[in-house]
Amino acid sequence: MERKTHDAHVEDAVHALGRSGAVMAPRAEAEALAAHVFGAPVDSLPPGTEPGDESATRFQALVARRGEGVPLGYLTGRAALSGIEVEVGPGVFVPMIVSEATLASGLKAIADNPAPTVVDLCTGSGAFALAVAHHTPGARVHAVELDQAALDYARRNSARRTALGDTPIVLHQADVTRPLTLAELDGTVDLVLSSPPYTPDEAPVPAEFGVHQPRDAVFGGPDGLRVTRHVVETAARLLRPGGTLVIEHGPFHAESVPGLLRADERFEDVSDHPDAYVGHPLYAQATRSRPGPSTNRRA
């Protein structure tokens, strides 16, 4: 094997990932893989040092798999969201960096409430729920997930975050498409967060989403709204008057998801928001109507 410095391996990886077309940020991902394999950020290693043959071979193999669309989180075993890290791997959807904006809006909605009740529907790895518990220590956070593999990740992540001192969350194995999920919380919840599967079944998507991640966590029926409709219904039931729903959706749902909310007189102050990176429509937000005539107005 040709001897190369850590820096040279990273440069080769940047070019390989760029050529693959599977990665939006080749340098950032090459550096993330290098830190994972070499045990430290490359810029913190002594200049001119060379990795051992075993590490170099492993790094090259991971770069090749990333170029094939295998999610970065599956290769490193972890993903970060809003200051926390969660374990991920095959069988669970990897939290996306764009979801920082969705989460931030939810946290802003409960910022003045020292002890909010929060529900995360379709929690997957538990990232949203655990981030809320981390940033709002007084929160009572419930997280709902149907898939057993994803729920196992959420349980491990919850146990790890609790051991680190975060407020414990309550995990529920339940189907958000079934009536009366979490019925015991009806009318008491301050914030519902959700990133349901929302990609239309026949939509072309990169292999990272269409091949490697769980289909049920990515695709949401012919129009992508099969689960979303149930999330809206469940949120309307769970939220107290004045409570907030923040729901993630695809760029193809900039009109349809806000439209669902405006058509439901139990919601008002409906708005839609882009991601912070390329400006694509990302999430909708609405308030549970307060007593009296609903304005169902647009924010």
PDB file of N, CA and C in Angstrom, residues 74 93-94 195-201 203 205-206 208-221 224 252:
ATOM      1  N   TYR A  74     -24.478   5.544   9.522  1.00  0.00           N
ATOM      2  CA  TYR A  74     -24.329   4.089   9.568  1.00  0.00           C
ATOM      3  C   TYR A  74     -22.850   3.699   9.620  1.00  0.00           C
ATOM      4  N   PHE A  93     -33.763   5.600  10.927  1.00  0.00           N
ATOM      5  CA  PHE A  93     -33.502   6.767  10.099  1.00  0.00           C
ATOM      6  C   PHE A  93     -32.466   7.658  10.777  1.00  0.00           C
ATOM      7  N   VAL A  94     -31.531   8.169   9.990  1.00  0.00           N
ATOM      8  CA  VAL A  94     -30.475   9.030  10.525  1.00  0.00           C
ATOM      9  C   VAL A  94     -30.974  10.476  10.580  1.00  0.00           C
ATOM     10  N   SER A 195     -41.348  14.345  12.694  1.00  0.00           N
ATOM     11  CA  SER A 195     -40.750  14.221  11.368  1.00  0.00           C
ATOM     12  C   SER A 195     -41.185  12.871  10.818  1.00  0.00           C
ATOM     13  N   PRO A 196     -42.413  12.809  10.292  1.00  0.00           N
ATOM     14  CA  PRO A 196     -42.944  11.537   9.812  1.00  0.00           C
ATOM     15  C   PRO A 196     -42.342  11.163   8.461  1.00  0.00           C
ATOM     16  N   PRO A 197     -42.519   9.933   8.017  1.00  0.00           N
ATOM     17  CA  PRO A 197     -42.116   9.601   6.641  1.00  0.00           C
ATOM     18  C   PRO A 197     -42.973  10.394   5.664  1.00  0.00           C
ATOM     19  N   TYR A 198     -42.328  11.149   4.759  1.00  0.00           N
ATOM     20  CA  TYR A 198     -43.119  12.059   3.932  1.00  0.00           C
ATOM     21  C   TYR A 198     -42.779  12.028   2.444  1.00  0.00           C
ATOM     22  N   THR A 199     -41.884  11.174   2.021  1.00  0.00           N
ATOM     23  CA  THR A 199     -41.542  11.119   0.603  1.00  0.00           C
ATOM     24  C   THR A 199     -42.590  10.319  -0.160  1.00  0.00           C
ATOM     25  N   PRO A 200     -43.157  10.850  -1.246  1.00  0.00           N
ATOM     26  CA  PRO A 200     -44.091  10.057  -2.058  1.00  0.00           C
ATOM     27  C   PRO A 200     -43.439   8.766  -2.543  1.00  0.00           C
ATOM     28  N   ASP A 201     -44.217   7.711  -2.594  1.00  0.00           N
ATOM     29  CA  ASP A 201     -43.680   6.383  -2.890  1.00  0.00           C
ATOM     30  C   ASP A 201     -42.876   6.322  -4.180  1.00  0.00           C
ATOM     31  N   ALA A 203     -41.403   8.882  -5.742  1.00  0.00           N
ATOM     32  CA  ALA A 203     -40.464   9.996  -5.936  1.00  0.00           C
ATOM     33  C   ALA A 203     -39.039   9.477  -6.063  1.00  0.00           C
ATOM     34  N   VAL A 205     -35.327   9.390  -5.265  1.00  0.00           N
ATOM     35  CA  VAL A 205     -34.520   9.873  -4.140  1.00  0.00           C
ATOM     36  C   VAL A 205     -33.133   9.252  -4.225  1.00  0.00           C
ATOM     37  N   PRO A 206     -32.128   9.888  -3.631  1.00  0.00           N
ATOM     38  CA  PRO A 206     -30.787   9.305  -3.618  1.00  0.00           C
ATOM     39  C   PRO A 206     -30.783   7.952  -2.918  1.00  0.00           C
ATOM     40  N   GLU A 208     -29.046   6.938  -0.597  1.00  0.00           N
ATOM     41  CA  GLU A 208     -28.955   7.081   0.857  1.00  0.00           C
ATOM     42  C   GLU A 208     -30.321   6.925   1.517  1.00  0.00           C
ATOM     43  N   PHE A 209     -31.362   7.413   0.849  1.00  0.00           N
ATOM     44  CA  PHE A 209     -32.716   7.346   1.409  1.00  0.00           C
ATOM     45  C   PHE A 209     -33.539   6.225   0.788  1.00  0.00           C
ATOM     46  N   GLY A 210     -33.386   6.015  -0.500  1.00  0.00           N
ATOM     47  CA  GLY A 210     -34.241   5.052  -1.180  1.00  0.00           C
ATOM     48  C   GLY A 210     -33.799   3.614  -1.067  1.00  0.00           C
ATOM     49  N   VAL A 211     -32.513   3.395  -0.745  1.00  0.00           N
ATOM     50  CA  VAL A 211     -31.981   2.040  -0.687  1.00  0.00           C
ATOM     51  C   VAL A 211     -31.541   1.655   0.714  1.00  0.00           C
ATOM     52  N   HIS A 212     -30.812   2.527   1.380  1.00  0.00           N
ATOM     53  CA  HIS A 212     -30.112   2.132   2.600  1.00  0.00           C
ATOM     54  C   HIS A 212     -30.890   2.350   3.893  1.00  0.00           C
ATOM     55  N   GLN A 213     -31.810   3.297   3.928  1.00  0.00           N
ATOM     56  CA  GLN A 213     -32.536   3.551   5.167  1.00  0.00           C
ATOM     57  C   GLN A 213     -33.904   2.858   5.134  1.00  0.00           C
ATOM     58  N   PRO A 214     -34.506   2.631   6.305  1.00  0.00           N
ATOM     59  CA  PRO A 214     -35.764   1.876   6.343  1.00  0.00           C
ATOM     60  C   PRO A 214     -36.845   2.537   5.493  1.00  0.00           C
ATOM     61  N   ARG A 215     -37.446   1.760   4.631  1.00  0.00           N
ATOM     62  CA  ARG A 215     -38.445   2.304   3.713  1.00  0.00           C
ATOM     63  C   ARG A 215     -39.604   2.965   4.467  1.00  0.00           C
ATOM     64  N   ASP A 216     -40.040   2.356   5.538  1.00  0.00           N
ATOM     65  CA  ASP A 216     -41.179   2.892   6.281  1.00  0.00           C
ATOM     66  C   ASP A 216     -40.860   4.206   6.982  1.00  0.00           C
ATOM     67  N   ALA A 217     -39.578   4.516   7.120  1.00  0.00           N
ATOM     68  CA  ALA A 217     -39.189   5.784   7.729  1.00  0.00           C
ATOM     69  C   ALA A 217     -38.994   6.887   6.699  1.00  0.00           C
ATOM     70  N   VAL A 218     -39.029   6.525   5.418  1.00  0.00           N
ATOM     71  CA  VAL A 218     -38.770   7.487   4.347  1.00  0.00           C
ATOM     72  C   VAL A 218     -40.033   7.787   3.548  1.00  0.00           C
ATOM     73  N   PHE A 219     -40.743   6.743   3.126  1.00  0.00           N
ATOM     74  CA  PHE A 219     -41.848   6.907   2.188  1.00  0.00           C
ATOM     75  C   PHE A 219     -43.193   6.936   2.909  1.00  0.00           C
ATOM     76  N   GLY A 220     -44.047   7.867   2.450  1.00  0.00           N
ATOM     77  CA  GLY A 220     -45.319   8.104   3.123  1.00  0.00           C
ATOM     78  C   GLY A 220     -46.542   7.915   2.252  1.00  0.00           C
ATOM     79  N   GLY A 221     -46.530   6.917   1.388  1.00  0.00           N
ATOM     80  CA  GLY A 221     -47.703   6.669   0.553  1.00  0.00           C
ATOM     81  C   GLY A 221     -47.635   7.397  -0.771  1.00  0.00           C
ATOM     82  N   GLY A 224     -47.224  10.971  -0.181  1.00  0.00           N
ATOM     83  CA  GLY A 224     -46.306  11.278   0.911  1.00  0.00           C
ATOM     84  C   GLY A 224     -46.971  11.718   2.193  1.00  0.00           C
ATOM     85  N   PHE A 252     -41.876  19.123  -1.629  1.00  0.00           N
ATOM     86  CA  PHE A 252     -43.059  18.999  -2.481  1.00  0.00           C
ATOM     87  C   PHE A 252     -44.351  19.276  -1.722  1.00  0.00           C
TER      88      PHE A 252
END
